GROMACS .gro file of C-alpha atoms in nm:
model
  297
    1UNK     CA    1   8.756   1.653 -13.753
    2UNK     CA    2   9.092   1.698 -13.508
    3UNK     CA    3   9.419   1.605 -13.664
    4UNK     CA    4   9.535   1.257 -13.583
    5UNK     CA    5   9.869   1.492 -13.360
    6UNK     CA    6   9.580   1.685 -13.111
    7UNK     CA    7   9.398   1.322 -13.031
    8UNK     CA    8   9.709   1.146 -12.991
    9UNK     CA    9   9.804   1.445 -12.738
   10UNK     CA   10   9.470   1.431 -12.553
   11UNK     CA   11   9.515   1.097 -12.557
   12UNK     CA   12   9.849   1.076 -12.358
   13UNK     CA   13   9.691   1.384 -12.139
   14UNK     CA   14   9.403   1.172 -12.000
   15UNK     CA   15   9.632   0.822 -11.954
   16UNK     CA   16   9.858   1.080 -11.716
   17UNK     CA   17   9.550   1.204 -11.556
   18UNK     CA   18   9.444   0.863 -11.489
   19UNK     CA   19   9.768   0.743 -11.350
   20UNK     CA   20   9.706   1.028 -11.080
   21UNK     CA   21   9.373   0.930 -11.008
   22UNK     CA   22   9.425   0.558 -10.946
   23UNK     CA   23   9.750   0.606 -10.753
   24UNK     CA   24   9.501   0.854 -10.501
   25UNK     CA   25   9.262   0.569 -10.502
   26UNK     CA   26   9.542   0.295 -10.390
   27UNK     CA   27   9.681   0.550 -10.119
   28UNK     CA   28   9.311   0.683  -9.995
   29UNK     CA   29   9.257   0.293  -9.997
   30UNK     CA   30   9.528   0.216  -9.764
   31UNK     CA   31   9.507   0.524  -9.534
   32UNK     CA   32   9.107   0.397  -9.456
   33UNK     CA   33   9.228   0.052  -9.360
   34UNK     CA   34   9.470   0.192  -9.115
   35UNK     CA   35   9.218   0.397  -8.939
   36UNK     CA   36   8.950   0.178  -8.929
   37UNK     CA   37   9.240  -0.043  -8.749
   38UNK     CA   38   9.327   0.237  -8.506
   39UNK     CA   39   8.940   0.302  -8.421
   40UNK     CA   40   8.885  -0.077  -8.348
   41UNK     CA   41   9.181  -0.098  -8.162
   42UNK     CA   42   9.111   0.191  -7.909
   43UNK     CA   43   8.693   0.134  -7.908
   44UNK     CA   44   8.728  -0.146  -7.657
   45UNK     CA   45   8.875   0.113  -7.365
   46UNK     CA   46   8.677   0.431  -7.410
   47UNK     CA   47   8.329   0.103  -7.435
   48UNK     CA   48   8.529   0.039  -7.061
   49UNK     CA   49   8.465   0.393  -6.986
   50UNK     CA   50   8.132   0.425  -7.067
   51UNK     CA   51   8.012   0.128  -6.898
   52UNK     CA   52   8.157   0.261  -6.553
   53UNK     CA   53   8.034   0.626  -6.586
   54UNK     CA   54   7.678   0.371  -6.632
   55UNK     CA   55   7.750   0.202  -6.335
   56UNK     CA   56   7.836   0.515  -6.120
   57UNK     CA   57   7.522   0.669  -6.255
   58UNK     CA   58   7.310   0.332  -6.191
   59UNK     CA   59   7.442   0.321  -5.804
   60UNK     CA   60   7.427   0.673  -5.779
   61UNK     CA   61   7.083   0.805  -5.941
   62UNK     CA   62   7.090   1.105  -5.769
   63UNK     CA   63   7.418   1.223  -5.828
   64UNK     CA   64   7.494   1.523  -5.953
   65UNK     CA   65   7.836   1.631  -6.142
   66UNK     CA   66   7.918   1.977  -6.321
   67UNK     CA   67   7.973   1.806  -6.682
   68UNK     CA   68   7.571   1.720  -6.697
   69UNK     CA   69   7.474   2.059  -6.570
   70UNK     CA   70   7.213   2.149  -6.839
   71UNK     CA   71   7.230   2.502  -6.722
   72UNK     CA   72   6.854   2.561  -6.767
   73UNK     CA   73   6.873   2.861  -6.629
   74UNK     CA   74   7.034   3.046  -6.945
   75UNK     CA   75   6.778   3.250  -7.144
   76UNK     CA   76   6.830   3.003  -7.510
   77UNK     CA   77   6.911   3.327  -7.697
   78UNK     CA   78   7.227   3.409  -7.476
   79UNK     CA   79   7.336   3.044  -7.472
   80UNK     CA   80   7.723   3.003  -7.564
   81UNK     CA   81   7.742   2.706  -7.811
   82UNK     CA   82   8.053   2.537  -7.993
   83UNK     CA   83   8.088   2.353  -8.281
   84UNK     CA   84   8.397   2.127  -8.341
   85UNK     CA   85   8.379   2.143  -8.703
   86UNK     CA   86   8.568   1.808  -8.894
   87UNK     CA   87   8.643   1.886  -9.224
   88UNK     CA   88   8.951   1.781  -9.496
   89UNK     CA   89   9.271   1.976  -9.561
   90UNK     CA   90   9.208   1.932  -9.971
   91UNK     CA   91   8.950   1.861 -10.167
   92UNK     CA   92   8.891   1.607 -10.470
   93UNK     CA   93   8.645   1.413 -10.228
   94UNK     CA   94   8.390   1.444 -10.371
   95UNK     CA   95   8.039   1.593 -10.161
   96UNK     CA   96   8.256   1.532  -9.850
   97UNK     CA   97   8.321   1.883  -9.742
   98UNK     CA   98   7.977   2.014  -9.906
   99UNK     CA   99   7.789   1.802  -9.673
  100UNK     CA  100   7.967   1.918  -9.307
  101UNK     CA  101   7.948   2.286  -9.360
  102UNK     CA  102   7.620   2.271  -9.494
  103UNK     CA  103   7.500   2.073  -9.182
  104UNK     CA  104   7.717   2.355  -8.947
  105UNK     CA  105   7.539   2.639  -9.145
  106UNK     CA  106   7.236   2.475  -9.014
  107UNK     CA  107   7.381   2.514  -8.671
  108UNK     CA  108   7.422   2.829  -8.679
  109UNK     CA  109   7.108   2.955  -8.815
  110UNK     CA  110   6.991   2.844  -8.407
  111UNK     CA  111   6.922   3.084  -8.121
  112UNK     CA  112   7.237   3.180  -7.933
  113UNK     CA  113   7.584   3.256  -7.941
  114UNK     CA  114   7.827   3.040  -8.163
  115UNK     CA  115   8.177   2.960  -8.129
  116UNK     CA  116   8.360   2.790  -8.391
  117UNK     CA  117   8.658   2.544  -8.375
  118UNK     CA  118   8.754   2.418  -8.720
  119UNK     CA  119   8.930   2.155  -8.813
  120UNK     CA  120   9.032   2.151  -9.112
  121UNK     CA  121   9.191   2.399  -9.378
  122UNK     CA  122   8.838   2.367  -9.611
  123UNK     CA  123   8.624   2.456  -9.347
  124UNK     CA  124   8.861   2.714  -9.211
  125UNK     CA  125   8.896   2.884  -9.570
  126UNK     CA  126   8.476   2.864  -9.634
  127UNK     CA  127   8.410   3.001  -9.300
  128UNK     CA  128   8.673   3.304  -9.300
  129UNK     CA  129   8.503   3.382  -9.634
  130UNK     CA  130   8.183   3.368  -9.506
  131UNK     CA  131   8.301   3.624  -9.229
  132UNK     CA  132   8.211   3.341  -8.964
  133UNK     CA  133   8.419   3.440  -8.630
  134UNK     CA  134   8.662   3.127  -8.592
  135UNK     CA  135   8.759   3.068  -8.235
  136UNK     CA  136   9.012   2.824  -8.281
  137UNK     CA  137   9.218   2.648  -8.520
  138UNK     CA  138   9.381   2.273  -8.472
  139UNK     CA  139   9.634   2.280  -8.771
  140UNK     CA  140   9.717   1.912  -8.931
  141UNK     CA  141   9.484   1.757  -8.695
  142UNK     CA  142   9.305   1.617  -8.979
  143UNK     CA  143   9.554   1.474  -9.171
  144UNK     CA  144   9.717   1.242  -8.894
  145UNK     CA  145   9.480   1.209  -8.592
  146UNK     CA  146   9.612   1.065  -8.284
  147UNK     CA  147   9.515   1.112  -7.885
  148UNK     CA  148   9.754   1.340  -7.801
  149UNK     CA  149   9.575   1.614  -8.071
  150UNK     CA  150   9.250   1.422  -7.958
  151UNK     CA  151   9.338   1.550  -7.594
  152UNK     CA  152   9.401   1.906  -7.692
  153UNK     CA  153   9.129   1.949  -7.839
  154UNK     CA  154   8.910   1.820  -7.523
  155UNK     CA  155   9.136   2.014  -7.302
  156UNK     CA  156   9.002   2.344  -7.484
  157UNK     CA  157   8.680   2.252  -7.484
  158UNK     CA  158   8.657   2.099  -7.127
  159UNK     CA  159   8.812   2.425  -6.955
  160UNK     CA  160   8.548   2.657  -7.112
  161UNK     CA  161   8.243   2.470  -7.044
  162UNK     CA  162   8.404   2.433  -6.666
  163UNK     CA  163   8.445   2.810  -6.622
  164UNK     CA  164   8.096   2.847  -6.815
  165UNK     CA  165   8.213   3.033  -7.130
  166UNK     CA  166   8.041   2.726  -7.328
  167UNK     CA  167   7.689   2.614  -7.234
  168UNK     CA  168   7.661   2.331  -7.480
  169UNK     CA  169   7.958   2.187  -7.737
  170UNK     CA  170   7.849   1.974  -8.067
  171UNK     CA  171   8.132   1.798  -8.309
  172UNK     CA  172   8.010   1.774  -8.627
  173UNK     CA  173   8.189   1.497  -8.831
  174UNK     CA  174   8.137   1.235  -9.106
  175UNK     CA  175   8.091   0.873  -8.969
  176UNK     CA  176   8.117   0.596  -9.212
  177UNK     CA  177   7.826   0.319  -9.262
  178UNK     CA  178   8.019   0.148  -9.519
  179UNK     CA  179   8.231   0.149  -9.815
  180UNK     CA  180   7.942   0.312 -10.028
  181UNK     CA  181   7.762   0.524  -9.756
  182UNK     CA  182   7.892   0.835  -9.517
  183UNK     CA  183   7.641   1.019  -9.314
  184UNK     CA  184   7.729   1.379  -9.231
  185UNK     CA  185   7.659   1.405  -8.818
  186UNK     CA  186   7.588   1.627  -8.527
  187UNK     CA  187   7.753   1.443  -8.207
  188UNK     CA  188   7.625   1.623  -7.839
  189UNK     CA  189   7.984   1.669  -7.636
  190UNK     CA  190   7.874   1.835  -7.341
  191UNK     CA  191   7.671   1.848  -7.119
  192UNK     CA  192   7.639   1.470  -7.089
  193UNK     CA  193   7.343   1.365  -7.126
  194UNK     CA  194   7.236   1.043  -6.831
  195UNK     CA  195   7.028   0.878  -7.118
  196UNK     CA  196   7.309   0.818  -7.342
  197UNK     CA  197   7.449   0.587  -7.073
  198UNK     CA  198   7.215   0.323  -7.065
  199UNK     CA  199   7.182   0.005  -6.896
  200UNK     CA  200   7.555  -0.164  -7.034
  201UNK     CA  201   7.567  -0.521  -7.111
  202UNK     CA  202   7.756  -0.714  -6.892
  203UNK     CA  203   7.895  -1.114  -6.926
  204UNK     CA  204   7.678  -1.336  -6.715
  205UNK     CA  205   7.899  -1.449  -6.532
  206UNK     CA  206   8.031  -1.107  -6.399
  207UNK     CA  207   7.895  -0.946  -6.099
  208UNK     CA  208   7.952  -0.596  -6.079
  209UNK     CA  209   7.677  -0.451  -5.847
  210UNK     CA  210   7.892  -0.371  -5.523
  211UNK     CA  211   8.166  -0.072  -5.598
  212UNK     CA  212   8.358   0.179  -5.397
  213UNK     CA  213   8.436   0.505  -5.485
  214UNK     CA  214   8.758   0.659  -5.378
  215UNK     CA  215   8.802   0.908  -5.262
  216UNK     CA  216   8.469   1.003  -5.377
  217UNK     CA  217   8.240   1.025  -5.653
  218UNK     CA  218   8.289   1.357  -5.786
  219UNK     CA  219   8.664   1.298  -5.781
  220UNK     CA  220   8.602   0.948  -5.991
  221UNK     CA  221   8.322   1.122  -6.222
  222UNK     CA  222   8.585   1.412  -6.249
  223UNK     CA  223   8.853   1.179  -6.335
  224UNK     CA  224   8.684   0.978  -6.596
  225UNK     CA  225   8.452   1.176  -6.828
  226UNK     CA  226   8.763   1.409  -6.959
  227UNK     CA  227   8.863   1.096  -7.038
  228UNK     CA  228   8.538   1.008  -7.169
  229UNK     CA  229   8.565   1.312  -7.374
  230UNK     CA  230   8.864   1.278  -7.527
  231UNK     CA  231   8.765   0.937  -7.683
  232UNK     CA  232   8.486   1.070  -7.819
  233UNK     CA  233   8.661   1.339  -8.009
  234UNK     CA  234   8.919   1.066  -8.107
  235UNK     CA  235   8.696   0.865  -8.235
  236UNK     CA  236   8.476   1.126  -8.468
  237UNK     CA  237   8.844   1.239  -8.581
  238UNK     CA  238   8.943   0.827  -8.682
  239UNK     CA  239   8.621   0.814  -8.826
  240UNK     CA  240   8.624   1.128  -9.004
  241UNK     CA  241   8.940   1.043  -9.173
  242UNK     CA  242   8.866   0.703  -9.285
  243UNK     CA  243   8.517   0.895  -9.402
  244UNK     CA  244   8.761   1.085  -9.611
  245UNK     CA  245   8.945   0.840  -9.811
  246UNK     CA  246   8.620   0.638  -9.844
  247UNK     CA  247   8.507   0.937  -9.991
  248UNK     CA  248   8.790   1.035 -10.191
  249UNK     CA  249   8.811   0.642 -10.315
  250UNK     CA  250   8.495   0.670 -10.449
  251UNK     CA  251   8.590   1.040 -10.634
  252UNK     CA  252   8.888   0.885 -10.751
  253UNK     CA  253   8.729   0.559 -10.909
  254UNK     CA  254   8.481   0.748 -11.097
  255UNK     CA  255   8.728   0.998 -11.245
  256UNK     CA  256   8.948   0.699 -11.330
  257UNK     CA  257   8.617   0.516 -11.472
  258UNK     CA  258   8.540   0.853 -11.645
  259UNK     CA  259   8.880   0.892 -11.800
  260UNK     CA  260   8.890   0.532 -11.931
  261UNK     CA  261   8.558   0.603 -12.113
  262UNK     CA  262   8.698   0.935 -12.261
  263UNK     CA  263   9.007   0.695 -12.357
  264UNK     CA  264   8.788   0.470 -12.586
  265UNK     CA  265   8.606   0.785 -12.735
  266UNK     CA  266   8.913   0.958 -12.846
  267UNK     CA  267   9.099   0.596 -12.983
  268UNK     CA  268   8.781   0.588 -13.190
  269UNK     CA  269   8.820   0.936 -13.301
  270UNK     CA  270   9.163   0.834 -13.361
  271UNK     CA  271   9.126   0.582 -13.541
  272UNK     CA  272   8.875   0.750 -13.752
  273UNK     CA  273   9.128   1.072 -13.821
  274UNK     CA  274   9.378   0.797 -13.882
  275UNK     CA  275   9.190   0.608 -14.152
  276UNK     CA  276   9.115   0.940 -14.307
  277UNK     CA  277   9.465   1.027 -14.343
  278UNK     CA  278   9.564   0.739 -14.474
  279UNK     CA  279   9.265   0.731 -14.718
  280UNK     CA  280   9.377   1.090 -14.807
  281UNK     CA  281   9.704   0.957 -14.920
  282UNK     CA  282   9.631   0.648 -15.126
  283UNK     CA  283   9.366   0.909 -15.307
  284UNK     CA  284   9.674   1.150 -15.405
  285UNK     CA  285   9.884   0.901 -15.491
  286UNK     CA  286   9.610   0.697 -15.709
  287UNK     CA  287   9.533   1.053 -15.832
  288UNK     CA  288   9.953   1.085 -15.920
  289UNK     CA  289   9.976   0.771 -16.105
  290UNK     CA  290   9.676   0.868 -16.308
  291UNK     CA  291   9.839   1.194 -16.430
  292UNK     CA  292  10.160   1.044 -16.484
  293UNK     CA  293  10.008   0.751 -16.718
  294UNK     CA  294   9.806   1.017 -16.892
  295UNK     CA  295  10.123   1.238 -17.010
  296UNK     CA  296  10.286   0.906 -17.090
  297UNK     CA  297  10.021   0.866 -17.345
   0.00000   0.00000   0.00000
């Protein structure tokens, strides 16, 4: 059995562990809250978007724009396809990370030629290991996501697939269901697709039929879906990062559940050493008093 000194040590080693834990679980807690309040906040505008690339589309059915060229005519083993890749910048988040690049491996066992664009130091470190070619690297992003990084990134992206260096562009992020569940993703960037902008539902009282497009329609389409773009990558970066700290919550919780078990195991081994001892000693000093009456005799 361990002396009563190593329990008592392992003891105090696990209470400091736990402080750690449950102080990452209160600031993983907060940081989710605030960027599920940024996402809600800025879902309304890029919703306003949507519905008027729907309405351009609806008025205009034959209308065609370079950002839903399918480019059909690419043989599918020489098309040039790009993966936004969301990962963390640390780990101790539990199957967070696991699940993206095992989802972008999956990617890139397709026909064609891949380009990567991490985000992330985790997926940056895994795929530089795994002698994957990364084309790109958007340091921090992760960590603090706001438009303006949102907008770089679509900037990139948007100026290859115009000059045709990209054919198609995926983001592959973590969107949150709910405070237990997070579904690793694949999210289609470009080309736009004309079924993902379905009929939009419009108040009853709103007409919106008759519109006019200045100075043309291919200047407004032009105009908007960067835009268009943009939120979308804003959004899977907001909801990657709450994914995180939903994630690392949950890691966090069970360690500090785990450690709180291993707390109660070790006081009863504690105790146990403890009453030992102290059993120990009243048996030498019963055992003393013994020998001293017997010389007194």
């Amino acid at each position: 059995m361990a002396n009563i000194r190593e329990v008592q040590e392992r003891i105090n080693s696990v209470k400091d562990t736990m402080k750690i834990t449950n102080a990452m679980y209160m600031i993983s807690s907060s940081k989710m809250t605030q960027a599920r309040k940024k996402l809600a906040d800025t879902e309304p505008y890029f919703y306003g978007l949507q519905g008027e690339i729907s309405r351009i589309l609806r008025h205009l059915p034959e209308f065609q724009n370079r950002y839903f060229d399918r480019r059909s005519e690419v043989a599918e083993k020489e098309r040039k396809i790009a993966s936004i890749v969301i990962t963390a910048d640390k780990g101790l988040a539990g199957s967070y990370n696991h699940n993206i690049v095992k989802l972008e491996e999956e990617i890139l066992k397709k026909p064609g030629k891949h380009k990567l664009f991490v985000v992330g130091e985790l997926g940056r470190h895994y795929f530089a290991k795994q002698g994957v070619e990364i084309d790109t690297h958007f340091q921090y992003t992760v960590q603090k996501p706001t438009m303006h990084r949102a907008r770089n990134i679509s900037e990139k992206i948007l100026e290859q697939f115009r000059k045709k260096e990209l054919d198609e562009v995926y983001i592959v992020y973590t969107r949150m269901e709910n405070s237990v569940q997070a579904d690793a993703e694949v999210v289609k960037l470009l080309p736009l697709e004309r079924s993902d902008f379905g009929e939009m539902k419009m108040p009853l009282n709103m007409h919106r039929e008759a519109i006019e497009l200045y100075p043309s329609a291919e200047d407004v389409m032009n105009s908007i879906v960067p835009n268009y773009v943009t939120g979308m990558v804003y959004g899977c970066l907001v909801e990657a990062y709450a994914s995180e700290h939903n994630a690392r919550m949950m890691a966090m919780k069970s360690a500090t559940d785990s450690a709180q078990s291993l707390i109660k195991e070790l006081s009863v081994l504690y105790n146990r050493a403890r009453q030992a001892a102290i059993t120990q000693e009243i048996t030498e000093v019963c055992a003393g008093a013994r020998a001293q009456n017997q010389k007194r005799k």
